[in-house]
Coordinates of C-alpha atoms in Angstrom, one line a residue:
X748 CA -101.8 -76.5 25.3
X749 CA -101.3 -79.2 22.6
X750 CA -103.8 -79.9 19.5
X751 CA -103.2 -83.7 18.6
X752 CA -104.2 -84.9 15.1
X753 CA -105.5 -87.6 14.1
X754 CA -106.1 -88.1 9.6
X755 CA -107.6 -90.3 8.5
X756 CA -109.2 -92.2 12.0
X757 CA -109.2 -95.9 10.6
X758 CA -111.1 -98.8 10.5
X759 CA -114.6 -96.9 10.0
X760 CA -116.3 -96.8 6.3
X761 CA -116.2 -93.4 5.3
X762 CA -113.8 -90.3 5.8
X763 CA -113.1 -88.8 9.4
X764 CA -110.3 -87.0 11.3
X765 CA -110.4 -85.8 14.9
X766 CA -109.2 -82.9 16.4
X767 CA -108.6 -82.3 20.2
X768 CA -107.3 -79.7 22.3
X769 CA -105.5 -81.0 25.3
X770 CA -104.4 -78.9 28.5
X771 CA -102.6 -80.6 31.5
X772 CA -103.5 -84.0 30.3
X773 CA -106.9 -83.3 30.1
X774 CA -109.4 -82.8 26.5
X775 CA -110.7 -79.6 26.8
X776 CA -112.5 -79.3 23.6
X777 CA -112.7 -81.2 20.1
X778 CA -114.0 -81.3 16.7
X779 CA -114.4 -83.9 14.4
X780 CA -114.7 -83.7 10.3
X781 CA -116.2 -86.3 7.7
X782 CA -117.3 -86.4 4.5
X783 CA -121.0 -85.6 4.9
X784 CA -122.2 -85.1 1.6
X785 CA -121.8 -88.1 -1.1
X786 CA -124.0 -86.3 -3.2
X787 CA -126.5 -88.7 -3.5
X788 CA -129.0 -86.6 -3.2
X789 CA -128.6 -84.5 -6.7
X790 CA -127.9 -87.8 -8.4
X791 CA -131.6 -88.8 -7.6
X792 CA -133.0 -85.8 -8.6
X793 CA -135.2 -86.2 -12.1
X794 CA -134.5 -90.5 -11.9
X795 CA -137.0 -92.5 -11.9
X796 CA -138.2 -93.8 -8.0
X797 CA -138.4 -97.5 -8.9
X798 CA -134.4 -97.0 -9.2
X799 CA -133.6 -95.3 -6.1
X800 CA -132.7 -98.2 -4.3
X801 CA -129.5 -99.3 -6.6
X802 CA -127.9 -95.3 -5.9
X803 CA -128.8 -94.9 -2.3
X804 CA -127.1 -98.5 -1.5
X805 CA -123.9 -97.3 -2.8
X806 CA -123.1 -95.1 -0.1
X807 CA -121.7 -97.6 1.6
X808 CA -119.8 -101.4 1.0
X809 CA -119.9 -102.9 4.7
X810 CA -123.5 -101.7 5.7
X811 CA -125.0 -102.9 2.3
X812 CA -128.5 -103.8 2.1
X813 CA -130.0 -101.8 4.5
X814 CA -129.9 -98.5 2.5
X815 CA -131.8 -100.2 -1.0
X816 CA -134.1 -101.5 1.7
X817 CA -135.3 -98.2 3.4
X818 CA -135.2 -96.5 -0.1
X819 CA -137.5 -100.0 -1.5
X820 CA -139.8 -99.0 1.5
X821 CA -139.9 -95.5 0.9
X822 CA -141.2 -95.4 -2.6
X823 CA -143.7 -98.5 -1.3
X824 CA -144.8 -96.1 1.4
X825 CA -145.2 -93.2 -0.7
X826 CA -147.1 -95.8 -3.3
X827 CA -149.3 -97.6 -1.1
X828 CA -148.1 -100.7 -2.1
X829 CA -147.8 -103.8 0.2
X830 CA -145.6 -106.9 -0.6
X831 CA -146.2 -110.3 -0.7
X832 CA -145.6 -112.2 2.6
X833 CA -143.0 -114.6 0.6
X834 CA -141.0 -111.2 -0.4
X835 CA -141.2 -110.0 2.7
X836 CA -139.4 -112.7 4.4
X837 CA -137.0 -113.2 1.8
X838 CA -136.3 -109.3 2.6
X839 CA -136.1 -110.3 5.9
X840 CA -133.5 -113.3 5.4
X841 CA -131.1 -110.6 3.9
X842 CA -131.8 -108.0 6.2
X843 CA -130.9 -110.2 9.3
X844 CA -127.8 -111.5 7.3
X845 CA -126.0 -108.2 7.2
X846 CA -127.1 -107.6 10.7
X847 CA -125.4 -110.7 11.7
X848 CA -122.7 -110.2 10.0
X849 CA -122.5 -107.0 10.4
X850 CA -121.8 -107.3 14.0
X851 CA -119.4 -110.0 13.5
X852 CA -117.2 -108.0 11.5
X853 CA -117.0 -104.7 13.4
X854 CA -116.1 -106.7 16.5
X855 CA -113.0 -108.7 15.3
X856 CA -111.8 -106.9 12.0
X857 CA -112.7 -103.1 13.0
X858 CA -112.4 -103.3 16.6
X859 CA -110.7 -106.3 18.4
X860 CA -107.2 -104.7 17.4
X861 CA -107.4 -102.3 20.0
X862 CA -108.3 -104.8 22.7
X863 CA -106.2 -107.8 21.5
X864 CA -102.4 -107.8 21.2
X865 CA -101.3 -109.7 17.8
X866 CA -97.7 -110.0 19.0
X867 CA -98.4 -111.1 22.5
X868 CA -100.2 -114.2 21.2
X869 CA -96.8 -115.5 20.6
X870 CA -96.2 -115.9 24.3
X871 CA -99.3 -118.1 24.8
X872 CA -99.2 -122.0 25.2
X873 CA -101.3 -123.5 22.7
X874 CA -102.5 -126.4 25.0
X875 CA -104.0 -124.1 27.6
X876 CA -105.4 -121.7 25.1
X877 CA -107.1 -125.0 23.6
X878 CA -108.2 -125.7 27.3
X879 CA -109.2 -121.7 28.1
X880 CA -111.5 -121.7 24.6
X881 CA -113.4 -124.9 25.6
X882 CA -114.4 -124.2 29.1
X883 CA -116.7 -121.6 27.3
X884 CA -117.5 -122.7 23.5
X885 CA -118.2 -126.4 22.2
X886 CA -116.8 -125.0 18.8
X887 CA -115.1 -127.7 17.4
X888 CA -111.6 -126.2 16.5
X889 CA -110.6 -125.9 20.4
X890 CA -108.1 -127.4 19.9
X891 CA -103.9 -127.4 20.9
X892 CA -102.9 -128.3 17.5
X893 CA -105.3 -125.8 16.0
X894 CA -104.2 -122.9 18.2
X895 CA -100.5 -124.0 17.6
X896 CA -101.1 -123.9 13.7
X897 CA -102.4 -120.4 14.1
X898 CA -99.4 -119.4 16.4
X899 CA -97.1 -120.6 13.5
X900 CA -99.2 -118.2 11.3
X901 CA -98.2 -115.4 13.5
X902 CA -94.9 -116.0 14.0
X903 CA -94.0 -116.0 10.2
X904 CA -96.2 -112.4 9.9
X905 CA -94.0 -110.9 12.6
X906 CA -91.2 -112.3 10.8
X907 CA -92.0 -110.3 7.8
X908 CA -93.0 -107.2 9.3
X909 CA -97.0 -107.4 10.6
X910 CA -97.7 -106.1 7.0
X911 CA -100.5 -103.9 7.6
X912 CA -101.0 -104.6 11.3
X913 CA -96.7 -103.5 11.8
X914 CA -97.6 -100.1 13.4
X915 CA -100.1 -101.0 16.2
X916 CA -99.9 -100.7 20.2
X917 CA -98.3 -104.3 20.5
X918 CA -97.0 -104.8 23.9
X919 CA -98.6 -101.4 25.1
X920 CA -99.2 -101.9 28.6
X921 CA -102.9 -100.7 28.0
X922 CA -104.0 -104.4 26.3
X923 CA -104.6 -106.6 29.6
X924 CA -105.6 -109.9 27.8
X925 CA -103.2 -112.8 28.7
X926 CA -101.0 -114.3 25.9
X927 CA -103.9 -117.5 25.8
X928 CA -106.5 -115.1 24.9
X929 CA -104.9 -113.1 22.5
X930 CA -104.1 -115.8 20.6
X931 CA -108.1 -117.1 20.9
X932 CA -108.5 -113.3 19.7
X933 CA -106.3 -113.6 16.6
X934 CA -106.9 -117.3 15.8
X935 CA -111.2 -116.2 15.8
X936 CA -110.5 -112.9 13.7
X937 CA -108.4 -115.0 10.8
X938 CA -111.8 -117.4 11.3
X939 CA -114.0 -114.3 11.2
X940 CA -112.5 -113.4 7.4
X941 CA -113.4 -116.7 6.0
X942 CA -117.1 -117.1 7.6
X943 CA -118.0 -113.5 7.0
X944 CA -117.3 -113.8 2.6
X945 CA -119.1 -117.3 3.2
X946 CA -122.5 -115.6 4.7
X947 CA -123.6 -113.1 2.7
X948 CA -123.1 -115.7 -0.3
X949 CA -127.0 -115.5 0.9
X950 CA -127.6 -112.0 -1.1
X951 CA -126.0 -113.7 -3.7
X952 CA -128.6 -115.9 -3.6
X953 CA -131.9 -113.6 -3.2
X954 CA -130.0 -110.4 -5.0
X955 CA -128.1 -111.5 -7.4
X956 CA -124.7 -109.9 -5.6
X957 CA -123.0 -109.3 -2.6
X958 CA -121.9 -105.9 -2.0
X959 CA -124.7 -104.0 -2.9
X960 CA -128.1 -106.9 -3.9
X961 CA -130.5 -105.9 -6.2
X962 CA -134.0 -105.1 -4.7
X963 CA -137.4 -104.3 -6.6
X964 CA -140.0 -102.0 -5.8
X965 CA -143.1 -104.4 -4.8
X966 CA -141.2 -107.4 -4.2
X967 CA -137.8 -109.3 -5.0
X968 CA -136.2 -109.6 -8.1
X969 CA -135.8 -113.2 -7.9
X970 CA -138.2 -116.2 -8.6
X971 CA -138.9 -119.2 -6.3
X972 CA -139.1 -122.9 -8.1
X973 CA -137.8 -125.6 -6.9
X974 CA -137.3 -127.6 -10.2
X975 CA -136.2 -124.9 -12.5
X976 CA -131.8 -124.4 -12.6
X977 CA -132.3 -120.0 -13.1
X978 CA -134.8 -119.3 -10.3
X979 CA -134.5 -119.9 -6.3
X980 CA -134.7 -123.5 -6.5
X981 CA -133.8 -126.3 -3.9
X982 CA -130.5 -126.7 -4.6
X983 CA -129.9 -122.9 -3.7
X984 CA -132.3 -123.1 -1.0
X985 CA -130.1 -125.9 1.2
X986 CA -127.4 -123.4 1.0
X987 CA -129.3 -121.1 2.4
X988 CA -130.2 -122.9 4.9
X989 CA -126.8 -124.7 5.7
X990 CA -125.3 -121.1 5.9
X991 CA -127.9 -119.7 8.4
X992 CA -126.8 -123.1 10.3
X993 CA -123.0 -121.9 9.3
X994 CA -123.7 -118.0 10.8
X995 CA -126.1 -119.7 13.8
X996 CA -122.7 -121.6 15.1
X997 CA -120.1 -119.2 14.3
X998 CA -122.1 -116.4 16.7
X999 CA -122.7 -119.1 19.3
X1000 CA -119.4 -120.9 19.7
X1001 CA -117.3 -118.4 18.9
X1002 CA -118.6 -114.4 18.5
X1003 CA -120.4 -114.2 21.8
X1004 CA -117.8 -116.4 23.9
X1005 CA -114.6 -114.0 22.7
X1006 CA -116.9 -110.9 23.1
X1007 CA -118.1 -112.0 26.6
X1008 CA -114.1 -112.9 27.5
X1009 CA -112.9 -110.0 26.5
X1010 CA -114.7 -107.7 28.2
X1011 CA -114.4 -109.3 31.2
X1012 CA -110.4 -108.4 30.8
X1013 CA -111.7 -104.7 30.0
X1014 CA -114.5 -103.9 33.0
X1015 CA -112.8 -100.5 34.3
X1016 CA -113.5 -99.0 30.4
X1017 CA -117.1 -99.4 31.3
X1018 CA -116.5 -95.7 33.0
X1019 CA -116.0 -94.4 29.5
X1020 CA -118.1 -93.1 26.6
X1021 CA -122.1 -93.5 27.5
X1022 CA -122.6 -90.0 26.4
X1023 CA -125.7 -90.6 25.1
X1024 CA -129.4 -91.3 27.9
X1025 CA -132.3 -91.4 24.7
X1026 CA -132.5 -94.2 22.6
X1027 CA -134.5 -94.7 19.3
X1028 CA -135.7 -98.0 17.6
X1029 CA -137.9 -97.6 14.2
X1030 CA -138.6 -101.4 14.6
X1031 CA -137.9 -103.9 12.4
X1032 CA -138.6 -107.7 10.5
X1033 CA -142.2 -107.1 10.2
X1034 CA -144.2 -110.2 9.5
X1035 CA -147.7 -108.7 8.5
X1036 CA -146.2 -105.9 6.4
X1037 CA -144.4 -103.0 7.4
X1038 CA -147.1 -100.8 8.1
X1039 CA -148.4 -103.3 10.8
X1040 CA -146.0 -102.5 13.4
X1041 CA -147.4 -104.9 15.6
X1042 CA -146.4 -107.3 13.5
X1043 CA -142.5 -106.2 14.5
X1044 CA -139.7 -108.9 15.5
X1045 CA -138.0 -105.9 16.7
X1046 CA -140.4 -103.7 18.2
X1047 CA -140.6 -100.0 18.0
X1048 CA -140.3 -97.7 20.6
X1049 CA -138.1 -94.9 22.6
X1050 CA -136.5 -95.3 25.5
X1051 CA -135.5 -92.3 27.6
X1052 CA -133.0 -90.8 30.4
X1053 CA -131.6 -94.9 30.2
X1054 CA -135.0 -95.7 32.1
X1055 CA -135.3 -99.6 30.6
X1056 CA -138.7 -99.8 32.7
X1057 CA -140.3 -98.0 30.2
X1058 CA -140.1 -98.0 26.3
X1059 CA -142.7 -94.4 25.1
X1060 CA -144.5 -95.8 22.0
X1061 CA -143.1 -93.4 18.7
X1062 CA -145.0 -92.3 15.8
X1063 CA -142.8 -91.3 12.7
X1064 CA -145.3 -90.0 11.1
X1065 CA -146.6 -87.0 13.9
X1066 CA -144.6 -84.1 13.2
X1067 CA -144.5 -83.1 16.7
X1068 CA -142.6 -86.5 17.8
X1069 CA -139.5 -86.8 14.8
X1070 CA -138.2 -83.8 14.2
X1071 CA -134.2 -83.1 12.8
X1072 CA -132.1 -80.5 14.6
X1073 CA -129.3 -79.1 12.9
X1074 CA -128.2 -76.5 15.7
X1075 CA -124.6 -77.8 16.1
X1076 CA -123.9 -78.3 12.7
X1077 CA -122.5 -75.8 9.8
X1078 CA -125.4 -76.0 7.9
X1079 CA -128.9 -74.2 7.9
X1080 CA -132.5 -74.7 6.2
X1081 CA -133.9 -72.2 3.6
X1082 CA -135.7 -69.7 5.3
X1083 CA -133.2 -70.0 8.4
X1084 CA -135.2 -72.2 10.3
X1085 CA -133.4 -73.2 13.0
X1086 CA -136.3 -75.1 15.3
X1087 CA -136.5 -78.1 14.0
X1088 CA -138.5 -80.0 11.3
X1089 CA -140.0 -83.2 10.6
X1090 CA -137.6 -85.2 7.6
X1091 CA -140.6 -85.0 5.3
X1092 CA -141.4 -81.2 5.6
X1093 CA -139.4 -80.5 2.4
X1094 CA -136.7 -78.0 3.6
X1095 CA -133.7 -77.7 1.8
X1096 CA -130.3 -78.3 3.6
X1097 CA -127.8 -75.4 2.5
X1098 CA -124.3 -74.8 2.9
X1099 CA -124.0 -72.7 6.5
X1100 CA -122.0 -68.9 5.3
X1101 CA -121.6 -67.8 8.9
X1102 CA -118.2 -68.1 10.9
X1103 CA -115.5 -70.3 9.7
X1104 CA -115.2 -73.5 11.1
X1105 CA -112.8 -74.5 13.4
X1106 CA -110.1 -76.1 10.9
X1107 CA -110.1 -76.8 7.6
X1108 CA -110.4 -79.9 5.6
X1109 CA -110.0 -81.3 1.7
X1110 CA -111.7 -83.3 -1.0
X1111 CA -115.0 -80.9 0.0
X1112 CA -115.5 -81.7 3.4
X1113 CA -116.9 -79.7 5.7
X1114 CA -116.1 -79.2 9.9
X1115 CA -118.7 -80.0 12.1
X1116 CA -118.1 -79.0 15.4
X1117 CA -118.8 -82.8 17.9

């Protein structure tokens, strides 16, 4: 038997390491530890509502947004306040930039490395790489002399070492991407940097900021007048729309073409992972307020046992149909109820006392057996 460690598990935000216990080749258990609490929680506690959004979003700096707006919402819910259509599509606008982007990123900058071999790229013949790239994208950069630029890029990085990227897999006979489309792979993720800080210039725009925006309870913190140089004017506006043109090509010509030719390099992995047969959606852009759910881009609903026939309609709000199980974690609920409450019944998560976890971890973690 052999436990294999890996501290820290990389290219995810937060903190995690993974334990697993391996017998003849084979994982025969694991466990998994993160940094659940951020404390967030007791930082709230006596603040003022209205301000909630600006501490919840700083849990996290890639997924920003999303976590000021559910907090915006919340206190709105709990308020019975609605907000104006204009404020709710600007909300909208910023939502479904970090959703967009959001994707983008994960799939080249925390993900492609383990499907695309840097080094190998240096094998690859520009010209047929050009030729490979536009039999599936229009994009405008598929090009020999383009790809050939990018392959001198690469060259001079392995010359000095990979920098961060010197202890990957490269030439592990696990990547199965030809030399042409690892360089398409590497050439797209150095594109992916640049259009991904140019796109979410659009919560600059509406929030003021990008990490992190500034939201307001009942609307947006920003004005809209076209003639005046401080508030949302047309100027500002054309760049808003010039980047959702920008973010509209980029996912077209060159996201979903890599993502599409990758995988089909990567079909037998299909037999992994898929643990999981329910499937939850909350629903989301409305367009007649968010307590008019059929007023949903995204519409809510459960799907269940992978059965895409039918999608059971879900109502957060009965007690009976959202409940929170914390049965294989090492925490409890005052009172030691252990059968599963709705989020809004009021219990208080403690700290579990019973046996000790399976290994132990720093910096106030706590193991939660996966």
């Amino acid at each position: 038997m052999a436990r294999i460690v890996v501290d820290p598990v990389t290219r995810i935000e937060g903190h995690l390491r993974v334990e697993a216990v391996v017998e003849n080749g084979v994982i025969t258990d694991a466990f998994s530890a993160g940094t659940m609490v951020r404390g967030l929680e007791k930082i709230l506690v006596g603040r003022d509502p209205r301000d909630a959004w600006a501490i919840t979003e700083r849990v996290c700096g890639v997924c920003t947004t999303v976590h000021a707006l559910a907090s915006v919402r919340s206190v709105e819910d709990a308020l019975g306040i609605s907000v104006p259509p204009t404020a709710e599509l600007i909300r909208n606008i910023m939502l479904t930039t970090q959703y967009v982007q959001d994707h983008v990123v994960h799939f080249y900058h925390l993900h492609a490395l383990d499907w695309v071999d840097i080094v190998n790229a240096l094998k690859a013949d520009p010209k047929k790489a050009a030729e490979l790239a536009s039999s599936f994208s229009k994009w405008d950069k598929n090009t020999a002399a383009y790809f050939s630029a990018v392959q001198d890029k690469i060259k001079a990085f392995a010359a000095s070492g990979l920098g961060i990227f010197a202890n990957g897999y490269w030439g592990h006979p696990a990547y199965t991407l030809p030399p042409e489309v690892n360089l398409i792979g590497v050439a797209h993720y150095l594109d992916a940097l640049e259009w991904q800080k140019e796109v979410v210039k659009i919560h600059a725009v509406f929030g003021g900021k990008n990490p992190h925006p500034n939201y307001l309870v009942g609307g947006v913190p920003c004005s809209i007048d076209v003639d005046e140089v401080a508030a949302i004017n047309s100027e500002r506006l054309n760049l808003v729309a010039r980047l959702i043109s920008q973010a509209d090509e980029f996912v077209n010509q060159v996201y979903i073409p890599d993502l599409l030719a990758v995988a089909s390099f990567y079909k037998d992995w299909s037999k992994y992972g898929g643990g999981l047969k329910n499937h939850l959606s909350y629903g989301e852009f409305p367009t007649k307020g968010y307590g008019q759910i059929d007023g949903f881009k995204y519409a809510r609903g459960a799907v269940l046992g992978r059965d895409l026939s039918t999608v059971h309609a879900v109502n957060p709000r009965d007690a009976q149909e959202i409940k929170e199980y914390i049965a294989h974690s090492w925490y409890t609920y005052d009172g030691g109820n252990e059968t599963g409450i709705h989020p809004w019944a009021g219990e208080r998560k403690i700290a579990y006392s019973g046996p000790k976890p399976p290994f132990e971890t720093l910096g106030g973690t706590r193991s939660i057996r996966s």
